[in-house]
Coordinates of C-alpha atoms in Angstrom, one line a residue:
M1 CA -48.1 65.3 142.8
K2 CA -44.8 63.9 141.9
G3 CA -44.5 66.0 138.7
M4 CA -45.6 69.1 140.6
A5 CA -43.0 68.5 143.3
T6 CA -40.2 68.1 140.8
Y7 CA -41.4 71.3 139.0
D8 CA -41.3 73.3 142.2
L9 CA -37.9 71.7 143.1
M10 CA -36.3 72.9 139.9
E11 CA -37.7 76.4 140.7
A12 CA -36.4 76.2 144.2
I13 CA -32.9 75.3 143.0
R14 CA -32.9 78.2 140.5
N15 CA -34.1 80.5 143.2
T16 CA -31.3 79.3 145.6
N17 CA -28.6 79.8 143.0
E18 CA -29.9 83.3 142.3
W19 CA -29.8 84.0 146.1
M20 CA -26.3 82.6 146.4
G21 CA -25.1 84.8 143.6
A22 CA -26.7 87.9 145.2
S23 CA -25.2 87.0 148.6
A24 CA -21.7 86.5 147.2
R25 CA -21.9 89.8 145.3
A26 CA -23.1 91.7 148.3
F27 CA -20.6 90.1 150.7
A28 CA -17.5 90.5 148.5
S29 CA -18.5 94.1 147.6
Y30 CA -18.2 95.5 151.2
P31 CA -15.8 98.5 151.1
V32 CA -13.8 97.0 154.0
W33 CA -12.3 94.4 151.7
G34 CA -10.6 97.2 149.8
M35 CA -8.1 97.2 152.7
V36 CA -7.2 93.6 151.9
P37 CA -5.1 93.4 148.7
H38 CA -6.4 90.0 147.6
P39 CA -8.1 89.3 144.2
M40 CA -10.4 86.7 145.7
F41 CA -12.9 89.3 146.7
K42 CA -13.1 90.7 143.2
V43 CA -13.5 87.3 141.7
M44 CA -16.2 86.4 144.3
S45 CA -18.1 89.6 143.5
A46 CA -17.8 89.0 139.8
W47 CA -19.0 85.4 140.2
G48 CA -21.9 86.6 142.2
R49 CA -23.0 89.3 139.7
V50 CA -22.8 86.9 136.8
T51 CA -24.6 84.1 138.7
E52 CA -27.4 86.3 140.1
R53 CA -28.1 87.8 136.7
S54 CA -28.0 84.4 134.9
F55 CA -30.4 82.6 137.2
A56 CA -32.8 85.6 137.4
R57 CA -33.1 85.8 133.6
M58 CA -34.5 82.2 133.5
V59 CA -37.9 83.3 134.6
I60 CA -38.1 86.8 132.9
K61 CA -39.8 87.3 129.6
P62 CA -37.5 89.6 127.6
D63 CA -38.7 92.9 126.1
W64 CA -38.7 93.4 122.4
N65 CA -36.8 96.7 122.9
I66 CA -37.7 97.9 119.4
T67 CA -38.7 101.5 120.0
S68 CA -38.0 103.3 116.7
V69 CA -37.1 102.8 113.1
V70 CA -35.6 105.2 110.6
A71 CA -37.8 105.8 107.6
E72 CA -37.1 107.2 104.1
D73 CA -37.5 110.8 105.4
G74 CA -34.5 110.3 107.6
R75 CA -36.4 110.6 110.9
D76 CA -36.9 108.2 113.7
H77 CA -40.5 106.9 113.8
I78 CA -41.9 105.4 117.0
V79 CA -42.6 101.7 116.9
E80 CA -45.6 100.4 119.0
E81 CA -46.4 96.8 119.8
V82 CA -50.1 96.2 119.0
V83 CA -51.9 92.9 119.7
E84 CA -54.2 92.4 116.8
I85 CA -55.5 89.0 117.8
A86 CA -55.4 87.8 121.4
R87 CA -55.6 84.1 122.1
P88 CA -55.0 82.0 125.2
F89 CA -51.8 80.4 123.9
G90 CA -50.4 83.1 121.7
D91 CA -51.1 86.5 120.2
L92 CA -50.7 88.0 116.7
L93 CA -48.5 91.0 117.5
R94 CA -47.9 93.9 115.1
F95 CA -45.0 96.3 115.2
K96 CA -46.8 99.4 114.1
V97 CA -44.6 102.2 112.8
H98 CA -46.3 105.6 113.5
G99 CA -46.0 108.4 111.0
R100 CA -44.8 106.3 108.1
P101 CA -46.9 105.2 105.1
D102 CA -47.7 101.5 105.2
K103 CA -45.1 99.4 103.3
P104 CA -46.4 97.1 100.5
R105 CA -44.6 94.1 102.0
R106 CA -46.7 92.6 104.7
V107 CA -44.7 89.9 106.6
L108 CA -46.0 87.4 109.1
L109 CA -43.0 86.0 111.1
C110 CA -43.8 82.6 112.6
A111 CA -41.8 82.3 115.8
P112 CA -40.8 78.9 117.1
M113 CA -42.4 77.5 120.2
S114 CA -39.3 75.5 121.3
G115 CA -38.3 76.8 124.7
H116 CA -37.5 80.4 124.0
Y117 CA -39.8 83.4 123.6
A118 CA -40.6 84.9 120.3
T119 CA -38.2 87.7 121.2
L120 CA -35.5 85.3 120.0
L121 CA -36.4 86.9 116.6
R122 CA -35.8 90.4 117.8
S123 CA -33.0 91.1 115.4
T124 CA -34.9 89.5 112.6
V125 CA -37.9 91.8 113.2
A126 CA -35.6 94.9 113.5
S127 CA -34.0 94.0 110.2
L128 CA -37.3 93.7 108.4
L129 CA -39.1 96.8 109.9
P130 CA -37.4 99.5 107.7
D131 CA -38.8 97.8 104.6
C132 CA -41.9 95.9 105.7
E133 CA -45.0 95.9 107.9
V134 CA -44.2 93.1 110.4
W135 CA -46.4 90.8 112.5
V136 CA -45.1 88.1 114.8
T137 CA -46.7 85.1 116.5
D138 CA -46.1 85.9 120.1
W139 CA -46.5 82.6 122.1
H140 CA -47.3 82.5 125.8
N141 CA -45.6 80.7 128.6
A142 CA -47.7 77.6 129.3
R143 CA -47.2 77.9 133.1
D144 CA -49.3 81.1 132.9
I145 CA -52.2 79.6 131.1
P146 CA -55.0 78.1 133.3
V147 CA -55.9 74.5 132.8
S148 CA -59.5 75.7 132.0
E149 CA -58.2 77.0 128.6
G150 CA -57.8 73.4 127.4
K151 CA -55.1 71.7 125.3
F152 CA -52.7 73.1 122.7
D153 CA -51.0 70.7 120.4
I154 CA -49.5 70.9 116.9
E155 CA -52.9 70.9 115.3
D156 CA -54.0 73.8 117.4
Y157 CA -50.7 75.6 116.5
T158 CA -51.5 75.1 112.8
L159 CA -55.0 76.4 113.2
Y160 CA -53.6 79.5 115.0
L161 CA -51.4 80.1 112.0
T162 CA -54.3 79.7 109.5
D163 CA -56.3 82.2 111.6
F164 CA -53.5 84.7 111.6
I165 CA -52.9 84.4 107.8
R166 CA -56.6 84.7 107.1
H167 CA -56.7 87.9 109.2
L168 CA -53.7 89.5 107.4
G169 CA -55.1 88.7 103.9
P170 CA -53.8 87.2 100.7
D171 CA -51.0 89.7 100.2
T172 CA -49.1 88.4 103.2
H173 CA -45.6 87.0 103.0
V174 CA -45.1 84.3 105.6
I175 CA -41.6 83.6 107.0
A176 CA -41.4 80.5 109.3
V177 CA -38.2 79.9 111.4
C178 CA -37.1 76.5 112.7
Q179 CA -39.8 74.6 114.6
P180 CA -42.9 76.1 112.9
V181 CA -41.6 75.3 109.4
P182 CA -43.5 72.1 108.8
L183 CA -46.6 73.5 110.5
A184 CA -46.5 76.7 108.4
L185 CA -46.3 74.5 105.4
A186 CA -49.3 72.5 106.6
A187 CA -51.3 75.7 107.3
T188 CA -50.6 76.9 103.8
A189 CA -51.8 73.6 102.3
Y190 CA -54.9 73.6 104.6
L191 CA -55.9 77.0 103.3
A192 CA -55.1 76.1 99.7
E193 CA -57.7 73.3 99.9
L194 CA -60.4 74.9 102.1
E195 CA -60.0 78.6 101.6
P196 CA -57.8 79.2 98.5
E197 CA -58.6 83.0 98.6
S198 CA -56.9 83.2 102.0
Q199 CA -53.5 81.8 100.9
P200 CA -50.4 83.9 101.5
R201 CA -48.5 85.3 98.6
T202 CA -45.2 83.7 99.5
L203 CA -43.8 81.2 102.1
T204 CA -40.2 81.3 103.2
L205 CA -39.1 78.3 105.3
I206 CA -35.9 78.8 107.3
G207 CA -34.1 75.8 108.9
G208 CA -37.0 73.6 109.9
P209 CA -37.6 69.8 110.2
V210 CA -39.9 69.0 107.3
D211 CA -38.2 65.6 106.9
P212 CA -36.0 64.9 110.0
D213 CA -34.7 61.7 108.4
A214 CA -33.3 63.6 105.4
A215 CA -30.2 64.6 107.4
P216 CA -29.9 63.1 110.9
T217 CA -28.6 65.2 113.8
E218 CA -28.3 64.8 117.6
V219 CA -31.9 66.0 117.8
T220 CA -33.3 63.4 115.4
D221 CA -31.1 60.7 116.9
F222 CA -32.5 61.4 120.4
G223 CA -36.0 61.2 119.0
E224 CA -35.3 57.8 117.5
R225 CA -33.7 56.3 120.7
V226 CA -36.3 57.4 123.2
T227 CA -39.8 55.9 123.3
M228 CA -42.8 58.2 123.8
G229 CA -43.4 56.6 127.2
Q230 CA -39.8 57.3 128.3
L231 CA -40.0 60.8 127.0
E232 CA -43.2 61.5 128.9
H233 CA -41.7 60.1 132.1
L234 CA -38.5 62.1 131.8
A235 CA -39.7 65.4 130.4
I236 CA -43.2 66.1 131.5
Q237 CA -44.1 67.7 134.8
R238 CA -47.1 69.6 136.3
V239 CA -46.9 73.4 136.9
G240 CA -46.6 74.2 140.6
F241 CA -48.8 76.3 142.8
K242 CA -46.9 79.5 142.1
Y243 CA -48.3 80.1 138.6
K244 CA -51.8 80.5 137.0
G245 CA -51.3 77.3 135.1
V246 CA -51.1 75.2 138.3
G247 CA -51.6 71.5 137.4
R248 CA -51.1 71.9 133.7
L249 CA -48.8 69.3 132.2
V250 CA -45.8 70.9 130.6
Y251 CA -42.3 70.4 129.3
P252 CA -40.6 72.9 131.7
G253 CA -38.4 75.6 130.3
L254 CA -35.7 75.0 132.9
L255 CA -35.5 71.4 131.8
Q256 CA -35.3 72.5 128.2
L257 CA -32.5 74.9 129.1
G258 CA -30.5 72.1 130.6
G259 CA -30.7 70.3 127.3
F260 CA -29.7 73.4 125.3
I261 CA -26.6 74.0 127.4
S262 CA -25.6 70.3 127.4
M263 CA -25.4 70.3 123.6
N264 CA -22.5 72.9 123.7
L265 CA -21.4 72.6 127.3
E266 CA -17.7 73.4 126.8
R267 CA -18.5 76.6 124.8
H268 CA -21.0 77.8 127.4
A269 CA -18.6 77.0 130.3
Q270 CA -15.8 79.0 128.6
A271 CA -18.1 81.9 127.9
F272 CA -19.1 82.2 131.5
T273 CA -15.5 81.8 132.7
D274 CA -14.5 84.6 130.4
K275 CA -17.3 86.8 131.6
I276 CA -16.4 86.3 135.3
A277 CA -12.8 87.2 134.5
A278 CA -13.9 90.3 132.6
E279 CA -16.1 91.4 135.5
A280 CA -13.3 90.8 138.0
Q281 CA -11.0 92.9 135.9
G282 CA -13.5 95.7 135.6
S283 CA -13.9 95.4 131.8
G284 CA -17.4 93.8 131.8
G285 CA -20.4 95.8 130.6
E286 CA -24.1 95.8 131.2
R287 CA -24.9 95.4 127.5
D288 CA -21.7 93.6 126.3
K289 CA -21.9 90.7 123.8
H290 CA -22.2 88.1 126.6
N291 CA -25.1 89.7 128.3
R292 CA -27.0 90.5 125.1
F293 CA -26.8 86.9 124.1
Y294 CA -27.4 85.1 127.4
D295 CA -30.1 87.5 128.6
E296 CA -32.1 86.0 125.7
Y297 CA -30.7 82.5 125.7
L298 CA -31.4 81.9 129.3
S299 CA -35.0 83.2 129.2
V300 CA -37.0 80.1 128.7
M301 CA -40.7 79.2 128.7
D302 CA -42.7 76.1 129.4
M303 CA -44.5 74.5 126.5
T304 CA -47.6 72.4 126.9
A305 CA -47.0 68.6 127.2
E306 CA -49.4 67.8 124.3
F307 CA -47.5 70.2 122.0
Y308 CA -44.1 68.8 122.8
L309 CA -45.2 65.2 122.7
S310 CA -47.2 65.5 119.5
T311 CA -44.2 67.3 117.8
V312 CA -41.9 64.5 118.7
E313 CA -44.3 61.7 117.7
R314 CA -45.9 63.2 114.6
I315 CA -43.2 65.3 113.1
F316 CA -40.0 63.3 114.1
K317 CA -41.1 59.8 114.7
D318 CA -44.0 59.2 112.3
R319 CA -42.9 61.9 109.9
E320 CA -46.5 62.8 109.0
I321 CA -45.4 66.0 107.2
A322 CA -42.6 64.3 105.3
R323 CA -45.1 61.5 104.2
N324 CA -47.8 64.0 103.4
E325 CA -50.1 62.3 106.0
F326 CA -50.7 65.2 108.4
V327 CA -54.2 65.7 109.7
V328 CA -55.6 69.0 111.1
D329 CA -59.0 69.1 112.8
G330 CA -60.1 65.9 111.1
H331 CA -59.0 67.0 107.6
K332 CA -56.0 65.3 105.9
V333 CA -53.8 68.0 104.5
D334 CA -52.4 67.5 101.0
I335 CA -49.3 69.7 100.5
G336 CA -49.5 69.0 96.7
K337 CA -52.7 71.1 96.6
V338 CA -50.6 74.3 97.0
T339 CA -50.5 75.9 93.6
N340 CA -50.5 79.7 94.0
V341 CA -47.9 80.2 96.8
A342 CA -44.2 80.7 95.9
V343 CA -42.0 78.9 98.4
K344 CA -38.3 79.6 99.3
I345 CA -36.2 77.3 101.4
V346 CA -33.2 78.6 103.4
E347 CA -30.7 76.4 105.2
G348 CA -27.4 76.8 106.9
E349 CA -24.4 74.7 105.8
K350 CA -23.4 74.1 109.5
D351 CA -26.8 73.9 111.0
D352 CA -26.6 71.2 113.7
I353 CA -30.3 71.5 114.7
S354 CA -32.0 71.2 111.3
A355 CA -29.3 70.0 109.0
P356 CA -29.3 70.9 105.3
G357 CA -31.8 68.6 103.5
Q358 CA -34.4 68.5 106.3
C359 CA -36.1 71.8 105.2
L360 CA -35.3 71.3 101.5
A361 CA -37.6 68.2 101.5
A362 CA -40.6 70.6 101.4
L363 CA -39.9 71.3 97.7
D364 CA -40.5 67.6 96.8
L365 CA -43.8 67.7 98.6
L366 CA -45.0 70.8 96.7
T367 CA -45.9 68.9 93.5
G368 CA -48.4 71.5 92.5
L369 CA -45.8 74.3 92.1
S370 CA -43.8 75.0 89.0
D371 CA -40.0 75.3 89.2
A372 CA -40.4 79.1 88.8
Q373 CA -42.4 79.1 92.1
K374 CA -39.7 77.3 94.0
A375 CA -36.3 78.6 95.3
S376 CA -33.7 77.4 97.8
H377 CA -30.5 78.7 99.3
V378 CA -27.8 77.1 101.5
E379 CA -25.8 79.7 103.4
P380 CA -22.1 78.7 103.5
G381 CA -20.6 78.5 106.9
A382 CA -23.9 79.4 108.7
G383 CA -25.2 77.6 111.8
H384 CA -28.8 77.4 113.0
Y385 CA -29.0 80.8 114.7
G386 CA -27.1 82.6 112.0
I387 CA -29.6 81.9 109.2
F388 CA -32.2 84.1 110.8
A389 CA -30.5 86.5 113.2
G390 CA -26.8 86.7 112.6
K391 CA -24.4 88.2 110.1
S392 CA -25.4 85.7 107.4
W393 CA -29.0 86.8 107.7
R394 CA -28.3 90.5 107.5
N395 CA -25.8 90.4 104.7
N396 CA -26.9 87.6 102.5
I397 CA -30.1 85.9 103.4
R398 CA -32.4 88.9 104.1
P399 CA -31.7 90.5 100.7
L400 CA -32.5 87.2 99.0
V401 CA -35.7 86.8 100.9
M402 CA -36.8 90.4 100.1
E403 CA -36.0 89.9 96.4
F404 CA -38.0 86.7 96.4
M405 CA -41.0 88.4 98.0
D406 CA -40.8 91.2 95.5
T407 CA -40.5 88.8 92.5
H408 CA -43.7 87.0 93.5
A409 CA -45.7 90.0 94.9
G410 CA -49.2 90.5 93.5
D411 CA -49.0 87.6 91.0
G412 CA -50.5 84.7 92.8
G413 CA -47.1 83.1 93.1
S414 CA -46.5 82.8 89.3
G415 CA -43.4 84.9 89.4
K416 CA -44.8 87.6 87.0
G417 CA -45.3 90.4 89.6
Q418 CA -41.8 91.8 89.6
L419 CA -42.6 94.7 87.2
K420 CA -45.7 95.6 89.2
V421 CA -43.7 95.9 92.4
A422 CA -41.0 97.9 90.8
V423 CA -43.6 100.3 89.4
S424 CA -45.4 100.6 92.7
N425 CA -42.2 101.3 94.6
G426 CA -40.9 103.7 92.0

């Protein structure tokens, strides 16, 4: 019960802070204080609004808010979210554009399961939709999954990816962002050996830890310093009685959020100070830059204990992917068996989560591919978030990824399909 008690304690602290913010906002907003010319009340009201909103967002799953897309005919077309495969721990979600002919590019976007919801890739999806048919791995919050549904670790995650790729067919272009990069690589190799006809057309790996030791960061240093026993003691708790997953062992989202914020504490403190000042001066907005970012950043989800612990142990500590020793469902995956999938690596020069070199290590493992089937790009000045959702993605990386997909479309990864795509698009 100790883990369950601490889980509920964190939720109680969050709830209390939300209540304090709401109370301060309500108290300081009474019209009577307009008769007292003192800025304290405006500052108190502003602090309350920002505090209430911030702590409320922590337990809310964000909406995708992708409602329409402009097609070649110049009209807005309705976008519908369709669950094509429903699974206990995550769904295959399609963004179906109504009234528009299907695009030849079929993209599976593998979202990370690392504390935030798949909606972290909202802008990535929105940027791809005008030119692609887009599917996303929409992972569920572990606190809402009953214990009766069983475990979910990195092998289960990999098998989910293989099922989704198999469902979409061999003309699929897979894009993996951050945490799922090594597992998407393993899923592709798994299919290459056991079901070669189900392999995707291309695989784009963006800022993920294929070999964490290739370029150490604070994340990899932490993994080296802490033993698995210490990590389990410090990070793992049981879901409380409030949720369907009561009793499930998880790495709580609120605990993860504390870690995220501590990595850039000064920057976050300054951002909230500036936001409170703006609200007090009457210049804050409901959808200003601060709220758009933190509404997403503060929305966190629990991940299963077995997924978190197996990721740290097998990906970071034992480096099973980097050593090509990864086992899925009793089968040892050989990444060198990938021969028909073109692979592109994207890294950010200033990425402090998965530093340049960690993702690039995948190309050394892909011994079955020719140089023409491999590509890499390091985006100058880009951090971790920017390489898949920021200005660097929109202006530089996205066009390169689209060109890469077109170059290798319909050719089994050999790089001879560019003319075919140009003709079909003409």
